[in-house]
Coordinates of C-alpha atoms and ligand atoms in Angstrom, one line a residue:
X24 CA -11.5 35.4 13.1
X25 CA -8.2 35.1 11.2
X26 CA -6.4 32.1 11.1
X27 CA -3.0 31.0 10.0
X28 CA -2.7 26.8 9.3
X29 CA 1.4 26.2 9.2
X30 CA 1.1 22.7 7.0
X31 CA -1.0 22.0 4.6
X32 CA -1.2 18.2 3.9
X33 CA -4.1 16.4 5.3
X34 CA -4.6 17.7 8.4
X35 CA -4.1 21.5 7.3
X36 CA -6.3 21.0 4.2
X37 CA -8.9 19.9 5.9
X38 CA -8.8 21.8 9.0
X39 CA -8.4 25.0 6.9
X40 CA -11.0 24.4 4.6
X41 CA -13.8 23.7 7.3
X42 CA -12.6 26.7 9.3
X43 CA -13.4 29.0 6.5
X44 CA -16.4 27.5 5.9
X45 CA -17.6 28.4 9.3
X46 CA -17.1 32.4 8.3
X47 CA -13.1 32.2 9.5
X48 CA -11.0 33.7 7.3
X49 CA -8.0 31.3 6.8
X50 CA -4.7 31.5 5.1
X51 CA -2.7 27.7 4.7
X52 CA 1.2 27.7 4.3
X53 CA 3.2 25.3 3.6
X54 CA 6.8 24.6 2.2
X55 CA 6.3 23.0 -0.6
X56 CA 5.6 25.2 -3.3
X57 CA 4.5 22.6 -6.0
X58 CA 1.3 22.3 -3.6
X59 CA 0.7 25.2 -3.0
X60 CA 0.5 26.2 -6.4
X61 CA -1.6 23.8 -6.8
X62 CA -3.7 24.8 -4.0
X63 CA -3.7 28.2 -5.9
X64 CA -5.1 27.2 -9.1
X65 CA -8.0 25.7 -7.6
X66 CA -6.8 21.8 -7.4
X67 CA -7.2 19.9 -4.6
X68 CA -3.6 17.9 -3.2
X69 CA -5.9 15.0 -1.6
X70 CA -8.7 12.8 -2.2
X71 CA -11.2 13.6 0.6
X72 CA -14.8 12.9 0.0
X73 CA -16.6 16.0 0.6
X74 CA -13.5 18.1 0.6
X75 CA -14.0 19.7 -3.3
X76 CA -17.1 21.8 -2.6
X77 CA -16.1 23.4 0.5
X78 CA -12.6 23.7 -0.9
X79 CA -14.3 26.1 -4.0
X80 CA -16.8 27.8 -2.1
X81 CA -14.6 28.9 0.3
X82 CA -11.9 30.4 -2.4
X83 CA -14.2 31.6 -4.2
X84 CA -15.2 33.5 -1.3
X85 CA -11.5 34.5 -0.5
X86 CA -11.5 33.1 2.7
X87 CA -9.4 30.4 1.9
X88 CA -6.2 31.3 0.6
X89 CA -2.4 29.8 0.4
X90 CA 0.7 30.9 0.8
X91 CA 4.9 29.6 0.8
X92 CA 5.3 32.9 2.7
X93 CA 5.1 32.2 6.7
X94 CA 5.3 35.5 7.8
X95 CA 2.4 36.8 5.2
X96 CA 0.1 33.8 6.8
X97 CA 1.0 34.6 10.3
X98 CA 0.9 38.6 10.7
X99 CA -2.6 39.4 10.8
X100 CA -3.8 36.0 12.7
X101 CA -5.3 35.8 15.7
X102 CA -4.7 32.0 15.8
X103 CA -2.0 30.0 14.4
X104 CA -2.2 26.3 14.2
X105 CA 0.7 24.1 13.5
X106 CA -0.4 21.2 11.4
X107 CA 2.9 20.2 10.7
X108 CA 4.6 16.6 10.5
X109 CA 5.7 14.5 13.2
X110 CA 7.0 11.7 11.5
X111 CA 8.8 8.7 13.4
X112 CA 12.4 8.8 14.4
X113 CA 14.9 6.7 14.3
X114 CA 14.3 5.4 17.8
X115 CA 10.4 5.2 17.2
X116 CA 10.1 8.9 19.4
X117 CA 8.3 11.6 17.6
X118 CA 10.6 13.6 15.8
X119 CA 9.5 17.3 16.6
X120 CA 11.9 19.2 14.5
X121 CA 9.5 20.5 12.3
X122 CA 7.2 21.4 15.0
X123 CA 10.3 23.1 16.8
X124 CA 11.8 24.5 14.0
X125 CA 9.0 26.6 13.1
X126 CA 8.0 27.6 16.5
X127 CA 11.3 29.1 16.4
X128 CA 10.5 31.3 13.2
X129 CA 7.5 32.3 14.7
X130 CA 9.3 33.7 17.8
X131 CA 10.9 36.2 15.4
X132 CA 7.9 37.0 13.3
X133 CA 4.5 37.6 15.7
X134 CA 4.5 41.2 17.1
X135 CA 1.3 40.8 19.1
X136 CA -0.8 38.6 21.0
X137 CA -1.3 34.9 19.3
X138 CA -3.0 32.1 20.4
X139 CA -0.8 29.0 19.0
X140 CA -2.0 25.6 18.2
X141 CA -0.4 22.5 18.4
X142 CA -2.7 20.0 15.9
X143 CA -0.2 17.6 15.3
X144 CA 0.3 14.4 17.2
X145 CA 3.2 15.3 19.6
X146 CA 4.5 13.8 22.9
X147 CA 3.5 14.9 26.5
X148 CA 5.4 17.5 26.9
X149 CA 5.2 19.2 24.1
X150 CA 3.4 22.2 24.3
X151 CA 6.0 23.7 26.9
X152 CA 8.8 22.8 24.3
X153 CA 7.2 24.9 21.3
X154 CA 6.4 27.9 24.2
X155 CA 10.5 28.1 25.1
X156 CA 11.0 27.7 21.5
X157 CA 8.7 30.7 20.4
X158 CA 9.8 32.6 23.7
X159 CA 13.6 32.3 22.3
X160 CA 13.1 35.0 20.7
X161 CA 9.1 36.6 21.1
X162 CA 8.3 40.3 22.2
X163 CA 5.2 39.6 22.5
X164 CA 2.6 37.9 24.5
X165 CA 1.5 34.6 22.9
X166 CA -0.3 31.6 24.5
X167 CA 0.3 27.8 23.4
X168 CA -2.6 25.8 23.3
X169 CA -2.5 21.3 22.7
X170 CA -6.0 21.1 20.6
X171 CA -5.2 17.0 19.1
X172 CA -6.8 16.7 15.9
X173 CA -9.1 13.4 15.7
X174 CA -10.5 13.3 12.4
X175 CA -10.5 10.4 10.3
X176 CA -9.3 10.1 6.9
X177 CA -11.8 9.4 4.4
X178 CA -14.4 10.7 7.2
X179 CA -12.1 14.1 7.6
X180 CA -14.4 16.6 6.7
X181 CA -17.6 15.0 8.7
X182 CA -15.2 14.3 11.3
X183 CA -14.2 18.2 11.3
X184 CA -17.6 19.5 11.5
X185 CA -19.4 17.8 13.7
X186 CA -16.4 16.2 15.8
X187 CA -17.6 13.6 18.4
X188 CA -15.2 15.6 21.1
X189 CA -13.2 18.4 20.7
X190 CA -10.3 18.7 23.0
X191 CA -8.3 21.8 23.9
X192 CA -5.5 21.8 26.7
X193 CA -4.6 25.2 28.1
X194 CA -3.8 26.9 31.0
X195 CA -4.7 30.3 30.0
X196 CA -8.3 31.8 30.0
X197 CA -7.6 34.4 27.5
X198 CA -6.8 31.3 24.9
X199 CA -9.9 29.1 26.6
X200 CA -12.0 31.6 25.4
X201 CA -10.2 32.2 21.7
X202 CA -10.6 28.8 21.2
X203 CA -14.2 28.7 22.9
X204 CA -15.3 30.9 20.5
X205 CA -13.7 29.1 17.4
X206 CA -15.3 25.6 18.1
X207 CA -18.9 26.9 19.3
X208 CA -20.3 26.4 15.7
X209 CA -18.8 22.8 15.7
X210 CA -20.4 21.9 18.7
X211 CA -23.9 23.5 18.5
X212 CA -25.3 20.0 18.8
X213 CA -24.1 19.3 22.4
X214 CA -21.1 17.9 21.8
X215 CA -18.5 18.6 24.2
X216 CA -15.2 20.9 24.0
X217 CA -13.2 19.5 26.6
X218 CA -11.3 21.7 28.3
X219 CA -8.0 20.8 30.0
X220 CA -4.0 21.0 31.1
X221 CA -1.8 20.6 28.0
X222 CA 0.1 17.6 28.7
X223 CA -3.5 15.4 29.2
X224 CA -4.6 16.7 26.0
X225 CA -1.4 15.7 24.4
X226 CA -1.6 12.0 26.1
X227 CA -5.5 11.5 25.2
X228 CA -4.5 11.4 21.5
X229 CA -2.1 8.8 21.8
X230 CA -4.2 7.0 24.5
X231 CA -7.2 6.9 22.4
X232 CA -5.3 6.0 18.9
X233 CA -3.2 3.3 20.9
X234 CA -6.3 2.0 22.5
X235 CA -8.0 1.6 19.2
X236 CA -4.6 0.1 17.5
X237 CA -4.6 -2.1 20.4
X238 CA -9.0 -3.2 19.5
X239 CA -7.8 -4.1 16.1
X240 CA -4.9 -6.5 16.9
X241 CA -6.7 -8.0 19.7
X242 CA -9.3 -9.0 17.3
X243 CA -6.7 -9.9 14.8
X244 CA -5.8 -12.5 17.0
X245 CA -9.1 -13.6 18.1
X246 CA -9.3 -14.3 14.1
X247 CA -6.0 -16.8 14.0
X248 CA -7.7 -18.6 17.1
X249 CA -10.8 -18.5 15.0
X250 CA -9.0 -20.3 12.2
X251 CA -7.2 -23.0 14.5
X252 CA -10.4 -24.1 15.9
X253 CA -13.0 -23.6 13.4
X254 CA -14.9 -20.9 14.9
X255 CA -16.0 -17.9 12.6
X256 CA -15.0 -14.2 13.6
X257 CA -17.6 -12.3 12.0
X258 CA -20.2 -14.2 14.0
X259 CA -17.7 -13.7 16.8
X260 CA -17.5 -9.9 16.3
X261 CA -21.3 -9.1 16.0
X262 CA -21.6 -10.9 19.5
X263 CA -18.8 -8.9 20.9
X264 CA -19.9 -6.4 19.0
X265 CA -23.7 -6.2 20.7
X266 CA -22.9 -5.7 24.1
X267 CA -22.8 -2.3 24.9
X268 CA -19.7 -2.2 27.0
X269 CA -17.9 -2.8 24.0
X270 CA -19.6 -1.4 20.8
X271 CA -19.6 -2.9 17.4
X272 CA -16.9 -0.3 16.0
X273 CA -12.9 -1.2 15.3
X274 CA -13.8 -5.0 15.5
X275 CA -12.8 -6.1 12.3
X276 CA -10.6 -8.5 11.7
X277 CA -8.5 -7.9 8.5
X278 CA -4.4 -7.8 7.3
X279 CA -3.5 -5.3 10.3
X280 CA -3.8 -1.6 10.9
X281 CA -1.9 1.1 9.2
X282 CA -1.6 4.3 7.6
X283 CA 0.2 7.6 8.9
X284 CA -1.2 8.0 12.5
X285 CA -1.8 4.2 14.3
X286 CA 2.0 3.0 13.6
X287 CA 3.9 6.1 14.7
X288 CA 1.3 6.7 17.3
X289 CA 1.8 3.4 18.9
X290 CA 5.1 3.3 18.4
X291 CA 5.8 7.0 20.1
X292 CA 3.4 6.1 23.2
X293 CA 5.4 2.8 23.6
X294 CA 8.9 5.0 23.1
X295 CA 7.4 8.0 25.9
X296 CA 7.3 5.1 28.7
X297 CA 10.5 3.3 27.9
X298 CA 11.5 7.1 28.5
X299 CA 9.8 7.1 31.9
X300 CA 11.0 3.6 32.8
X301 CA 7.6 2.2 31.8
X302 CA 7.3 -0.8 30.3
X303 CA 4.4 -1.0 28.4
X304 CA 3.9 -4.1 27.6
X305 CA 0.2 -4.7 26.1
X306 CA 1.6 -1.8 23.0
X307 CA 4.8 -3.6 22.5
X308 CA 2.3 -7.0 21.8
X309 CA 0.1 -4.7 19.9
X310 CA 3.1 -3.7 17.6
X311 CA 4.2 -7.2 16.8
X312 CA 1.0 -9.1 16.1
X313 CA 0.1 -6.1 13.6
X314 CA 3.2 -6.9 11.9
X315 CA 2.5 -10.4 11.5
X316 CA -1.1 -9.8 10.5
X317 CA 0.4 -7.7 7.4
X318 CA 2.0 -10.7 5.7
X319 CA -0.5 -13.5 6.9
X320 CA -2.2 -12.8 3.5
X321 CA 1.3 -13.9 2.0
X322 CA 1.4 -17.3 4.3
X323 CA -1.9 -18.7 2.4
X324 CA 0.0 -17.6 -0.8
X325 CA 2.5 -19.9 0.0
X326 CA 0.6 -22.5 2.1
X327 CA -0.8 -23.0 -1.6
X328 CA 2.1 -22.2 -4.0
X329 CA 5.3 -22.7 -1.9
X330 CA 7.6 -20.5 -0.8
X331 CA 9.4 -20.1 -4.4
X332 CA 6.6 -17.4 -6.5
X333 CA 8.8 -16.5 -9.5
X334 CA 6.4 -16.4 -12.7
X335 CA 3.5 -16.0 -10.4
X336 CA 1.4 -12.8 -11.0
X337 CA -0.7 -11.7 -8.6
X338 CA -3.9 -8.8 -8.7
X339 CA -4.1 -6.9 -5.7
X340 CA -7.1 -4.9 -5.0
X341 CA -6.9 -2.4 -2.8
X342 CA -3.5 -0.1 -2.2
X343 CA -5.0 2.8 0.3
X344 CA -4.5 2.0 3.7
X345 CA -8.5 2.2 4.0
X346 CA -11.6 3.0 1.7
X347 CA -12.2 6.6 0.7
X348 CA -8.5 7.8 1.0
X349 CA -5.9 7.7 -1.3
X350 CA -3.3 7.8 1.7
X351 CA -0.8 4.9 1.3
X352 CA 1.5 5.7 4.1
X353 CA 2.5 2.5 6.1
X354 CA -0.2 0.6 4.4
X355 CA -0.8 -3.2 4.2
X356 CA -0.8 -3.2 0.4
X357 CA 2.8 -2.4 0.9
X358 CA 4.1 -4.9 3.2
X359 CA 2.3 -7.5 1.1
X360 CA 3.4 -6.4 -2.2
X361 CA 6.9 -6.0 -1.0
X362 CA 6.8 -10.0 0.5
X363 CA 5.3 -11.3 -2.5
X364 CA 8.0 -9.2 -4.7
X365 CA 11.1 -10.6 -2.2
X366 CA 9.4 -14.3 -3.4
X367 CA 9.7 -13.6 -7.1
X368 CA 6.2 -12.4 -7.9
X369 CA 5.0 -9.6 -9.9
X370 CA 2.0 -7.7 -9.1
X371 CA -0.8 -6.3 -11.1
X372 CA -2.7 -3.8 -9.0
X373 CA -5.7 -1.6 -8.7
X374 CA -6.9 1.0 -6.4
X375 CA -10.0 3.5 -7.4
X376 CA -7.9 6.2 -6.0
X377 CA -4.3 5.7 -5.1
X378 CA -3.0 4.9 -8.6
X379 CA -1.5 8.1 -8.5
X380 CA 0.3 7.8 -5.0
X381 CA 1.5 3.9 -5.8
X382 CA 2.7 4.9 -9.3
X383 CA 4.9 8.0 -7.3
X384 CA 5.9 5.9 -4.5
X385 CA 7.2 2.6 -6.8
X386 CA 7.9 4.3 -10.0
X387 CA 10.9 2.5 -10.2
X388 CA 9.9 -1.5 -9.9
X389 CA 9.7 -3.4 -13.1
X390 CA 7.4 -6.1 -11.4
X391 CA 4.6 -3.9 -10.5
X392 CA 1.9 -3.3 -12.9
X393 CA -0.5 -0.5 -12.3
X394 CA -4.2 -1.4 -13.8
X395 CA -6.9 1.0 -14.7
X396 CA -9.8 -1.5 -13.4
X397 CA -10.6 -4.5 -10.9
X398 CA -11.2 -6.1 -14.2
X399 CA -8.2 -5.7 -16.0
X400 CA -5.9 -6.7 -12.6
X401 CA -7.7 -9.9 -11.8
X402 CA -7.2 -10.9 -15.9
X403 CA -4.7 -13.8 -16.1
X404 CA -3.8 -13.8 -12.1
X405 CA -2.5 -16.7 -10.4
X406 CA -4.8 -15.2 -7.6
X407 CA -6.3 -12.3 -6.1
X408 CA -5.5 -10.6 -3.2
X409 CA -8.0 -8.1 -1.3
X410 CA -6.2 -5.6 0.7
X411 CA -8.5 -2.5 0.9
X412 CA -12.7 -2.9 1.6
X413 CA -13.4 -0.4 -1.3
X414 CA -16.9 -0.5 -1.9
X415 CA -16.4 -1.2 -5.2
X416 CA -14.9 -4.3 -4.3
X417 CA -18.1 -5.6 -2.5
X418 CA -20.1 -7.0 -5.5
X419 CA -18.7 -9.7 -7.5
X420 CA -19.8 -12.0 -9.1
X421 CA -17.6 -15.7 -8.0
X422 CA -18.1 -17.1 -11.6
X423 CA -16.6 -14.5 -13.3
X424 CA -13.5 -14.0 -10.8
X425 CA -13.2 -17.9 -11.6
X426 CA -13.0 -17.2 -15.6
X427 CA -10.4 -14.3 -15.4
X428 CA -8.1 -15.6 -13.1
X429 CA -5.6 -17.9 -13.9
X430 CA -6.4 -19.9 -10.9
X431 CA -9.0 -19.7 -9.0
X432 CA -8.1 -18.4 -5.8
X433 CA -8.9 -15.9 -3.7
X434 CA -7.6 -14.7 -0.6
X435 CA -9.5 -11.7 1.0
X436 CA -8.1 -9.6 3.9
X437 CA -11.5 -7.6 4.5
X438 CA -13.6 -10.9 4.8
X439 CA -15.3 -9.3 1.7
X440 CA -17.4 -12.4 0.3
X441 CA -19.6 -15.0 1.7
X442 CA -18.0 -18.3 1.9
X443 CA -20.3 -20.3 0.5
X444 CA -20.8 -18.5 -2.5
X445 CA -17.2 -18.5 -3.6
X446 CA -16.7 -21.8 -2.9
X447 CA -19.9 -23.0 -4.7
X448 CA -18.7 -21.3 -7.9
X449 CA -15.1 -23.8 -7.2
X450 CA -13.1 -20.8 -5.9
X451 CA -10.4 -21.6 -3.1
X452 CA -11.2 -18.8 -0.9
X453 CA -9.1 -18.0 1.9
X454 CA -9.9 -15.2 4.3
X455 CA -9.5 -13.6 8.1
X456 CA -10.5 -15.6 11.1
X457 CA -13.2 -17.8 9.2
X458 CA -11.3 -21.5 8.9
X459 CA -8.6 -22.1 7.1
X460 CA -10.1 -22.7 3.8
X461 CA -13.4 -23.1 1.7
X462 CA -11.9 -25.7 -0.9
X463 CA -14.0 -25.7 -3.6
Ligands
NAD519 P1 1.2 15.7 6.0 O1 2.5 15.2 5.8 O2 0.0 15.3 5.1 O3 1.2 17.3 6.0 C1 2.2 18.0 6.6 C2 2.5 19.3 5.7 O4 3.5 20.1 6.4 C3 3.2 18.9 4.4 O5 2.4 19.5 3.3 C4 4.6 19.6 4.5 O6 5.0 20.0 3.2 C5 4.3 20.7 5.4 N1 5.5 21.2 6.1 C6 6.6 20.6 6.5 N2 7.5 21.5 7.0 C7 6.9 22.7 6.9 C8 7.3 24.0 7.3 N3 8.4 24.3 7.9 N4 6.4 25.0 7.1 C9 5.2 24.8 6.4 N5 4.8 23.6 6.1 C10 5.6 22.6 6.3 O7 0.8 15.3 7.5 P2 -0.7 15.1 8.1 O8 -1.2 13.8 7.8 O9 -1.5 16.3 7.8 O10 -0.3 15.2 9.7 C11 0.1 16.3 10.3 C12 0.1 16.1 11.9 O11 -1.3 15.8 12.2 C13 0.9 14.9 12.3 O12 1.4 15.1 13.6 C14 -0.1 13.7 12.4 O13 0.2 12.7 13.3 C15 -1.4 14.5 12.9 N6 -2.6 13.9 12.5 C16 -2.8 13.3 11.3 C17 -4.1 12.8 11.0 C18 -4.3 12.1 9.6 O14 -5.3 11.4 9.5 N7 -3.5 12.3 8.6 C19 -5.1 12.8 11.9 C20 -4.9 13.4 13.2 C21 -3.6 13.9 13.4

C-alpha cells in the first residue's frame, strides 16, 4: 500500500520506517527541512535502538522516502497518518492546531478516496473535528480513522512490530478493512486489532497512559511511607509485584514520571473532565505527588548540605527521561538540575545519549558542564546524583565512586545499588523508598 506519515519526529520515524518494512511503500513529511534533509542523506534524527537497520534497508529499497512537500507525500496515498504534535496548552488542554491546521491543507489537496489517521494523542472528540476540518474544503470521499499509537520509546520499534494491541476507531467498513489489511502482518501472532467508535479509541490512550502515570505515583508514595517507617520498597514491590492481579511492571519507585506523553497526557485527561464538569480527582493527586517526587532527590541534597549550595558541584548521571532514548522532554534531570542551579550549584553531567539534546536545550548556562563519561562527571563532585537507570550505570564499583568524589555521597533515584555495599565502602547513600539513609 502507499502511505503518507505527516510528522516525522518520533512517532512518524518510527511508524514510517516499520511500515515500509512490512512491503508498504511510505513517504514521511515534515516541516522542518533541516530534518528532513537529514533524513535524506541517510542520518537518523533520533536514537532508537533498532531503528538504524530498518531505517537503511528500507531506503535503500526506496520505500522509505522524505519530503517538505505535503502535497507530493499525500497524492498517491491510500493512507495518510497524522503523526503530528499535540503539545500542552496553556490551560493544560491539548492544543490541536497542528492537527487542525493540516487537516485543513489536506481538504484542498486529496482528490480521491483517503483513509486518514489520527496517531497522535488527541482529546475525545477529535476525530469529528479533523473530518469538518478536511470536509471544509474536500471533493472527495475520505474517511477519518482514531488508530492511538502506544509504542514506547526506547522499546518503539519492538513495540511497532509486534504491538501488544493495536487499536483502530472507525465507523466506516471501507476504512475497517484498509486498516485491517495494514496491521494483519503486525498481528500474525494473535494479537488483537481492536476495533471500535472513534471517541473510545481516542479515550483508551489517555485512560491507559493516565492509569499507568497514576501506578507510578502511587508507588512513589508507597516509597516516602517506606522511608518514614523503615520498610523497604523494592521488597515491597516484588510482593505487590507477584500477585497476578497486579503484575510486576510500572512499579518502580524512582524521581517521578516524565517525558513527552505521561505529563501532557495526564494533564489533558484531567483538563477534558473539568470540561465535562468532572472532577477527577485521583489525576489531579497523581499530578502533584509527581511533581514533588522530581525534586525529593534535591531535599536529601540539602537535608545534608543546607539549603545554601553555592560552590557545590554536583555529577548527574542520567539526563534522558528513561534508558535507551535520548528524549529529554519534561524529564526529571531537568527539574533537578534546574533546583540545584536556583540553590547555587553547578552541575557536571553525563548521559550515553542525550549529550547532544542537553547541550541544544541549555546551551546557554555557564553552571552546567557537559562530560564525555560517568568517569569524568563524578571526578571532584560534592555528590552524585542518579537520575536515569542506564545500564551503564548499573555496575560500579563503591570504592572507586568514594575516591573520585569529593564527598562521598550518593543519592540514587533508580534504587541502582545495594545498600549494603555502598555503605560498607563509607558511602552515605541515599535512595527511593529504602530508609532514609545508609550512613556509612
Ligand atoms: P515530535 O515532536 O517528535 O514530532 C512531531 C513532528 O511533526 C516534528 O518533526 C515537527 O516538525 C512535525 N510537524 C509539525 N507541524 C507540521 C506540519 N504542519 N507538517 C508536517 N510536519 C509537522 O512528536 P512525537 O513524539 O512524534 O509525537 C507525535 C504525537 O504522537 C503526539 O500527539 C504524541 O503525544 C503522540 N505519541 C507520542 C509517543 C512518543 O513516545 N513520543 C508515543 C505515542 C504517542
Amino acid at each position: 500500500m502507499k502511505l503518507a506519515v505527516i510528522g516525522t519526529g518520533y512517532v512518524g520515524l518510527v511508524s514510517g520506517t516499520c511500515f515500509a518494512e512490512t512491503g508498504n511503500q511510505v513517504m514521511c513529511v515534515d516541516i522542518d527541512e533541516n530534518k528532513i534533509n537529514r533524513l535524506k542523506s541517510g542520518k537518523l534524527t533520533i536514537y532508537e535502538p533498532g531503528l538504524q537497520v530498518l531505517f537503511e534497508r528500507n531506503i535503500k529499497q526506496e520505500r522509505l522516502l522524505f519530503t517538505t512537500d505535503l502535497e507530493e507525500a499525500v497524492k498517491d496515498a491510500q493512507i495518510i497518518f497524522l503523526a503530528l504534535p499535540t503539545p500542552p496548552g496553556e490551560d493544560g488542554s491539548a492544543d490541536l492546531s497542528y492537527v487542525l491546521g493540516v487537516a485543513e491543507q489536506l481538504g484542498k489537496i486529496i482528490t480521491d478516496y483517503k483513509v486518514i489517521v489520527d496517531k497522535s494523542t488527541v482529546p475525545v472528540g477529535t476525530a469529528e473535528r479533523v473530518e469538518a476540518a478536511i470536509a471544509k474544503n474536500a471533493k472527495t470521499e475520505f474517511d477519518v480513522v482514531s488508530n492511538p499509537e502506544f509504542l514506547r520509546e526506547g522499546v518503539a520499534v519492538d513495540d511497532f512490530m509486534k504491538p501488544d494491541r493495536v487499536v483502530v476507531g472507525t465507523s466506516s467498513d471501507r476504512a475497517k478493512k484498509v486498516m485491517e489489511k495494514l496491521y494483519n502482518p503486525y498481528v500474525r501472532q494473535g494479537n488483537p486489532v481492536i476495533f471500535m467508535d472513534e471517541r473510545s479509541a481516542e479515550m483508551t490512550k489517555y485512560a491507559a497512559n493516565s492509569y499507568l502515570a497514576t501506578r507510578i505515583s502511587f508507588m512513589n508514595e508507597i516509597a516516602n511511607i517506606c522511608e518514614l517507617v523503615g520498610a523497604n520498597v523494592d521488597f515491597v514491590r516484588k510482593g505487590m509485584g507477584s500477585d497476578n492481579r497486579i503484575g510486576q511492571r510500572f512499579l518502580f519507585a524512582g524521581v517521578g514520571y516524565g517525558g513527552s506523553c505521561f505529563p501532557k497526557d495526564v494533564q489533558a485527561l484531567e483538563r477534558t473532565a473539568n470540561e465535562n464538569k468532572y472532577e477527577f480527582k485521583i489525576l489531579s493527586s497523581v499530578m502533584k505527588v509527581n511533581e514533588l517526587q522530581k525534586v525529593v532527590m534535591v531535599d536529601k541534597i540539602k537535608s545534608f548540605y543546607g539549603e545554601d549550595l553555592t560552590g557545590k558541584h554536583f555529577a548527574m548521571w542520567g539526563l534522558a527521561f528513561k534508558p535507551n532514548t535520548d528524549d529529554m522532554r519534561d524529564a526529571p534531570s531537568r527539574a533537578l538540575m534546574e533546583e540545584l542551579w536556583k540553590s547555587g550549584a553547578k552541575v557536571q553531567a553525563y548521559d550515553p545519549e542525550a549529550m547532544h539534546e542537553c547541550e541544544r536545550i541549555y546551551a546557554e548556562r555557564t553552571d552546567l558542564r557537559l562530560c564525555r563519561s560517568r568517569e569524568e562527571a563524578v571526578e571532584g563532585a560534592d555528590a552524585l546524583v542518579i537520575c536515569t537507570e542506564w545500564k551503564t550505570f548499573r555496575t560500579v564499583e563503591p570504592e572507586w565512586l568514594k575516591q573520585s568524589l569529593n564527598y562521598p555521597i550518593v543519592v540514587d533515584g533508580r534504587n541502582l545499588y545495594d545498600p549494603l555495599a555502598m555503605s560498607s565502602a563509607g558511602i552515605i547513600y541515599y535512595a527511593i523508598g529504602r530508609g532514609l539513609k545508609f550512613a556509612g
